[in-house]
Short mmCIF file of C-alpha atoms in Angstrom, two decimals:
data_model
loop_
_atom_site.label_atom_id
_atom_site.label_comp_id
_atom_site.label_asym_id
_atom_site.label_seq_id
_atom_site.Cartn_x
_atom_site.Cartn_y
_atom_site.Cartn_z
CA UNK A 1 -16.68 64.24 7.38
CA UNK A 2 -17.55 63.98 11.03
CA UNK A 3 -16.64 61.09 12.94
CA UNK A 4 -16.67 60.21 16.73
CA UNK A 5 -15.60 57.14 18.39
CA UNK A 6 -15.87 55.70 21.68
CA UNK A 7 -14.16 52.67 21.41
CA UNK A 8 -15.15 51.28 24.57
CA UNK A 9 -19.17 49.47 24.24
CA UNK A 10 -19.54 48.52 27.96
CA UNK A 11 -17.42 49.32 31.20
CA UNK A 12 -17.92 47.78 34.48
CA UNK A 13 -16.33 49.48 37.96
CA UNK A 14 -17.52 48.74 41.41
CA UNK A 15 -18.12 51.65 43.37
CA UNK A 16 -15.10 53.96 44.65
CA UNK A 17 -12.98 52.85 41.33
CA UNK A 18 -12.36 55.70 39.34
CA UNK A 19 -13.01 55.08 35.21
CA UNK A 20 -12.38 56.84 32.11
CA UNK A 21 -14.45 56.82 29.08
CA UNK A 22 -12.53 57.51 25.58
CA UNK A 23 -13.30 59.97 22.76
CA UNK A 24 -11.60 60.21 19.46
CA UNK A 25 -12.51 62.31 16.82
CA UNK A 26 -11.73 62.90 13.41
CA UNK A 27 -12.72 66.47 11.94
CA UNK A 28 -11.17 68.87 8.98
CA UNK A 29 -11.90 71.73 10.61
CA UNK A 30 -9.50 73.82 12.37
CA UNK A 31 -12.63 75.23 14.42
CA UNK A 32 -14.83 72.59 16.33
CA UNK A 33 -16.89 71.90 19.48
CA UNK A 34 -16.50 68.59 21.86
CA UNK A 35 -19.66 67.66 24.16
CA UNK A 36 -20.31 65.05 26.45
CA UNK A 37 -24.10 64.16 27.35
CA UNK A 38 -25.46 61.64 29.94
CA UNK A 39 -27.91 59.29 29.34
CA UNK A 40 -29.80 57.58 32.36
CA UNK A 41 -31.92 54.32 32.34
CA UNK A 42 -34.94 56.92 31.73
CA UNK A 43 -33.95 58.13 28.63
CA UNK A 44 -33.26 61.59 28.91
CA UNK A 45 -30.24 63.23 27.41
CA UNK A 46 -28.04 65.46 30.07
CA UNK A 47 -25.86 68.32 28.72
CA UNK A 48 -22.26 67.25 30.72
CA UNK A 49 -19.86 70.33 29.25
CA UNK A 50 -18.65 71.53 25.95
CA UNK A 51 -15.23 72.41 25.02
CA UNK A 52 -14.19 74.22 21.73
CA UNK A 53 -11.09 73.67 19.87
CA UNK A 54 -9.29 76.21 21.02
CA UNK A 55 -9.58 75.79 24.68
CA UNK A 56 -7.08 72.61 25.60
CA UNK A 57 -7.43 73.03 29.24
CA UNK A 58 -8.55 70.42 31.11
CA UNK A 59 -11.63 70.45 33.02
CA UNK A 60 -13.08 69.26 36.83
CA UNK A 61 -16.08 69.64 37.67
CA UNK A 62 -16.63 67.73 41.65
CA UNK A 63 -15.78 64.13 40.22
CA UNK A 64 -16.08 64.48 36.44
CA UNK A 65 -13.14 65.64 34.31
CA UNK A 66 -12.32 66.33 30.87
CA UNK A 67 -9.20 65.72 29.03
CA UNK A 68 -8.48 67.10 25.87
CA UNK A 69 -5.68 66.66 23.44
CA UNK A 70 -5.63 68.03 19.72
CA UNK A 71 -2.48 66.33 19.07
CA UNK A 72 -4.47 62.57 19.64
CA UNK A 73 -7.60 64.34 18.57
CA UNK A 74 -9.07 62.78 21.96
CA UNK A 75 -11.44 64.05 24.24
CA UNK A 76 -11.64 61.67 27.34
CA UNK A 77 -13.71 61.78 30.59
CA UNK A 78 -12.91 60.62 33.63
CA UNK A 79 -14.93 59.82 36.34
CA UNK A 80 -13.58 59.74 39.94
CA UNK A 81 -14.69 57.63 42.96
CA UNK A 82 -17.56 56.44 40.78
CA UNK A 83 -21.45 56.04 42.60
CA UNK A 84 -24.01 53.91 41.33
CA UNK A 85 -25.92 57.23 40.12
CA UNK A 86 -23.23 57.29 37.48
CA UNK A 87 -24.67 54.27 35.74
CA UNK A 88 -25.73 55.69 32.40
CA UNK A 89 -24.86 55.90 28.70
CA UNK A 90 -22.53 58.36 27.91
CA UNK A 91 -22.19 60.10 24.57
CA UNK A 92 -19.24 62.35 23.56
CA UNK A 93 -20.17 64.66 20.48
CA UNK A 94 -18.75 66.79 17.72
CA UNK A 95 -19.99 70.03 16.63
CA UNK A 96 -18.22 71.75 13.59
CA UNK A 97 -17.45 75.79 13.32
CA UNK A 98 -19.33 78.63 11.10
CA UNK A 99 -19.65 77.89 7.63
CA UNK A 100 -19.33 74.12 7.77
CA UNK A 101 -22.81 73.74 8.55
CA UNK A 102 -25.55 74.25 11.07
CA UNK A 103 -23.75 72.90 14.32
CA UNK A 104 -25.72 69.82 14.73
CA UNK A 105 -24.28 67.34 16.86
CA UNK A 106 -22.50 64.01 15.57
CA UNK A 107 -22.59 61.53 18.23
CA UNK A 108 -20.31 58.49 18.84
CA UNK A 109 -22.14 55.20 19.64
CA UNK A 110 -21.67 55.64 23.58
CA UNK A 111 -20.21 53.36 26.65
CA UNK A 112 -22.30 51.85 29.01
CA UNK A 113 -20.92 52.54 32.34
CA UNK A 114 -22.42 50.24 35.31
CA UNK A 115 -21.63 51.31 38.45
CA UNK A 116 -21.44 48.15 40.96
CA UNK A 117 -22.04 48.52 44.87
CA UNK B 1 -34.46 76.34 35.33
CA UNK B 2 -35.61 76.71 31.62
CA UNK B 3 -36.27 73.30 29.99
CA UNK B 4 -37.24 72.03 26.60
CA UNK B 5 -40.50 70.48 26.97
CA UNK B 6 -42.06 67.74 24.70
CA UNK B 7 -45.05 65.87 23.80
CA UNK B 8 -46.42 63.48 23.88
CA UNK B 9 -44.03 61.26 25.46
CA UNK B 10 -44.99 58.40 23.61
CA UNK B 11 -46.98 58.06 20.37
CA UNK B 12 -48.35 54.41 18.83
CA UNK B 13 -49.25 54.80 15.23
CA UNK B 14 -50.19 52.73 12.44
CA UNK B 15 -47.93 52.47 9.36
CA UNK B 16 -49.12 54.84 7.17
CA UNK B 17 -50.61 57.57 9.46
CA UNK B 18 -49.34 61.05 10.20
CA UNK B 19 -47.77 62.14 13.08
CA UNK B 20 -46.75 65.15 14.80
CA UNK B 21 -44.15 65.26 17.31
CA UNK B 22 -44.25 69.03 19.65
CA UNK B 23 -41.40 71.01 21.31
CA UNK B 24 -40.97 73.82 23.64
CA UNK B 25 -37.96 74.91 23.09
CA UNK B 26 -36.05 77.46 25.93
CA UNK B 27 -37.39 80.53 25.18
CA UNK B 28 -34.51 81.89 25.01
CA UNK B 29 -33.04 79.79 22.44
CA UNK B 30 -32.79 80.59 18.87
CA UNK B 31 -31.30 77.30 17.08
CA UNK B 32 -33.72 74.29 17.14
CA UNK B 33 -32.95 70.50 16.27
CA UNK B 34 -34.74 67.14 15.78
CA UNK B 35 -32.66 63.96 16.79
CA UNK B 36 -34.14 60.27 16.92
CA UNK B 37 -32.50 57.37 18.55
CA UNK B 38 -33.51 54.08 17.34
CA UNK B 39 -33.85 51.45 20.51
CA UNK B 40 -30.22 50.72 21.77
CA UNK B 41 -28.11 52.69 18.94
CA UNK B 42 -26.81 56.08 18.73
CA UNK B 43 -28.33 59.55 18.37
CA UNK B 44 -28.77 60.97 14.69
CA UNK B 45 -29.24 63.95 13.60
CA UNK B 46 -32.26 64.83 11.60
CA UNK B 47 -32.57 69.02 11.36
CA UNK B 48 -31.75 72.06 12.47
CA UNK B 49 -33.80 75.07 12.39
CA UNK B 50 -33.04 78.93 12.37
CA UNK B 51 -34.68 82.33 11.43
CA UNK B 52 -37.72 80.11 11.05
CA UNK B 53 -36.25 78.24 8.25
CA UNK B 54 -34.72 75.14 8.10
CA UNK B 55 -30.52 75.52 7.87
CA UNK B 56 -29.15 71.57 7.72
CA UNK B 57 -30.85 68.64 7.27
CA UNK B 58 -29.23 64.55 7.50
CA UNK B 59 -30.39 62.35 4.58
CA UNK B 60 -32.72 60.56 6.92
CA UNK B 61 -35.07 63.63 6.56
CA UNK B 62 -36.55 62.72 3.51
CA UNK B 63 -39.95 64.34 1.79
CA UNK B 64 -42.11 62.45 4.21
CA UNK B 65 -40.49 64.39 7.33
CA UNK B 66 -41.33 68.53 7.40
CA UNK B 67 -40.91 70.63 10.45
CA UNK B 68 -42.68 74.04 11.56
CA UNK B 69 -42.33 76.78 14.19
CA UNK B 70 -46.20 77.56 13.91
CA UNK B 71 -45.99 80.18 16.88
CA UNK B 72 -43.45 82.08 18.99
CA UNK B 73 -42.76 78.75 21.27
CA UNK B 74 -43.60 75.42 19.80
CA UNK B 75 -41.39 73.84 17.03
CA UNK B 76 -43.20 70.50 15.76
CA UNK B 77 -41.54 67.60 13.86
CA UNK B 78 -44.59 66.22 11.61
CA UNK B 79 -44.21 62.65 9.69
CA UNK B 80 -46.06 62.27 6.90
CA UNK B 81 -46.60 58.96 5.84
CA UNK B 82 -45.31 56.76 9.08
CA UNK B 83 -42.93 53.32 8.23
CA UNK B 84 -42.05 50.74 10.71
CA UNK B 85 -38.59 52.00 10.85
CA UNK B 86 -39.05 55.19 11.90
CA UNK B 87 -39.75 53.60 15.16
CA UNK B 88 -37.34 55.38 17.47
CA UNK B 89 -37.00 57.88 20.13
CA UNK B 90 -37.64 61.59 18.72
CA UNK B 91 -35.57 64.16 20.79
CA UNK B 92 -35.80 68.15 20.22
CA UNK B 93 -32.99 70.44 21.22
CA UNK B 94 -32.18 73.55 21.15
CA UNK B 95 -29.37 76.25 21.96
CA UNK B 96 -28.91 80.16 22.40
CA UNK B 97 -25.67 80.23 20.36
CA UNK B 98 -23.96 78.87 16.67
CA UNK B 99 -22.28 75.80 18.69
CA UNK B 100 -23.34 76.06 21.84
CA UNK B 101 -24.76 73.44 24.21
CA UNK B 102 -27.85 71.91 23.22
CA UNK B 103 -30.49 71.29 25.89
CA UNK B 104 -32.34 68.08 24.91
CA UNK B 105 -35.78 67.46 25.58
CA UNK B 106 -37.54 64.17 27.79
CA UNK B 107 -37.89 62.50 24.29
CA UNK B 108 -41.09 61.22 22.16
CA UNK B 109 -41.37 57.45 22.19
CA UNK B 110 -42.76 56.72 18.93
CA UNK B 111 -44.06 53.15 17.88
CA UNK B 112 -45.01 52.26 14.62
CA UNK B 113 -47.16 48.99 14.51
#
């Protein structure tokens, strides 16, 4: 089965710091697909990136990046020189490969990142 | 840019009632989903939908829950028989791909009283 975890409930950073969110997974499948989605005070779900299993390098995109490593089965984010704009629930996902199902999404229980100024 | 598109954004019903829940999908798109978020808690899955059939579904989409892609662009999420916990937030998705990203929709508030 499916699991995601994101250990951390709530994280506080002033403004400037730089902060990581954590991602662990747990998954049988050799074949998978790791998302991260933003979710602001108004509700909406943003699409952040997608990584499959097969692609372990890391990621920047302006101040976000992505850090993946099969061997800890973690998929962390890190966000750098962190704006109040960044205050919003973040969700890391699984997706599993052909055959296992229908790709839906299995999300961890998110970290609420507040962004002080 | 293309968007998934929902309606409305919030629904109040009384337990018991039926309710339908719309989507726009991207046109584009060929694999369509129903989430819900419950207030404060994480997003479930509820079904996915392809070649107008319905491919996966969670155990929370029990017999009261059905879902139709009545025309070329709307995909609708219809509740049968409402209950006070299906209070929640309703989101659609959908992707162009097998396990690509999902584009999420705005979300339909829905409030059982």
């Amino acid at each position: 089965a499916q699991k995601v975890t994101q250990a951390q409930t709530e994280i506080s950073v002033v403004e400037k710091e730089d902060v990581t969110l954590d991602c662990v997974y747990e998954t049988r499948d050799t074949t998978y697909y790791l998302f991260w989605y933003k979710q602001p005070p108004s509700g909406e779900l943003v699409f952040l990136i997608r990584r499959n299993s097969f692609d372990e390098q890391n990621e920047i995109s302006g101040r976000y990046s992505w850090n993946f490593q099969k061997s800890t089965s973690s998929f962390n984010f890190t966000i750098t020189a962190s704006q109040v704009v960044d205050s919003a629930v973040y969700f890391c996902a699984l997706s599993e490969a052909p055959g296992a199902g229908s790709y839906q999404l299995t999300f961890g229980k998110g970290t609420k990142l507040s962004v002080i100024p | 840019e293309p968007e998934v598109t929902q309606t409305p954004s919030h629904q109040v019903t009384q337990m018991g009632q039926e309710v339908i829940l719309r989507c726009v999908p991207i046109s584009n798109h060929l694999y369509f989903y129903w989430y819900r978020q419950i207030l404060g808690q994480k997003v479930e899955f509820l079904v996915s939908f392809y070649n107008n059939e319905i491919s996966e579904k969670s155990e929370i989409f029990d017999d009261q829950f059905s879902v139709e892609r009545p025309d070329g662009s709307n995909f609708t999420l219809k509740i049968r028989s409402t209950k006070l916990e299906d209070s929640a937030m309703y989101f659609c998705a959908s992707s162009r791909r097998q396990g690509g990203e999902q584009y999420f929709g705005p979300g339909t508030r829905l409030t059982v009283t």
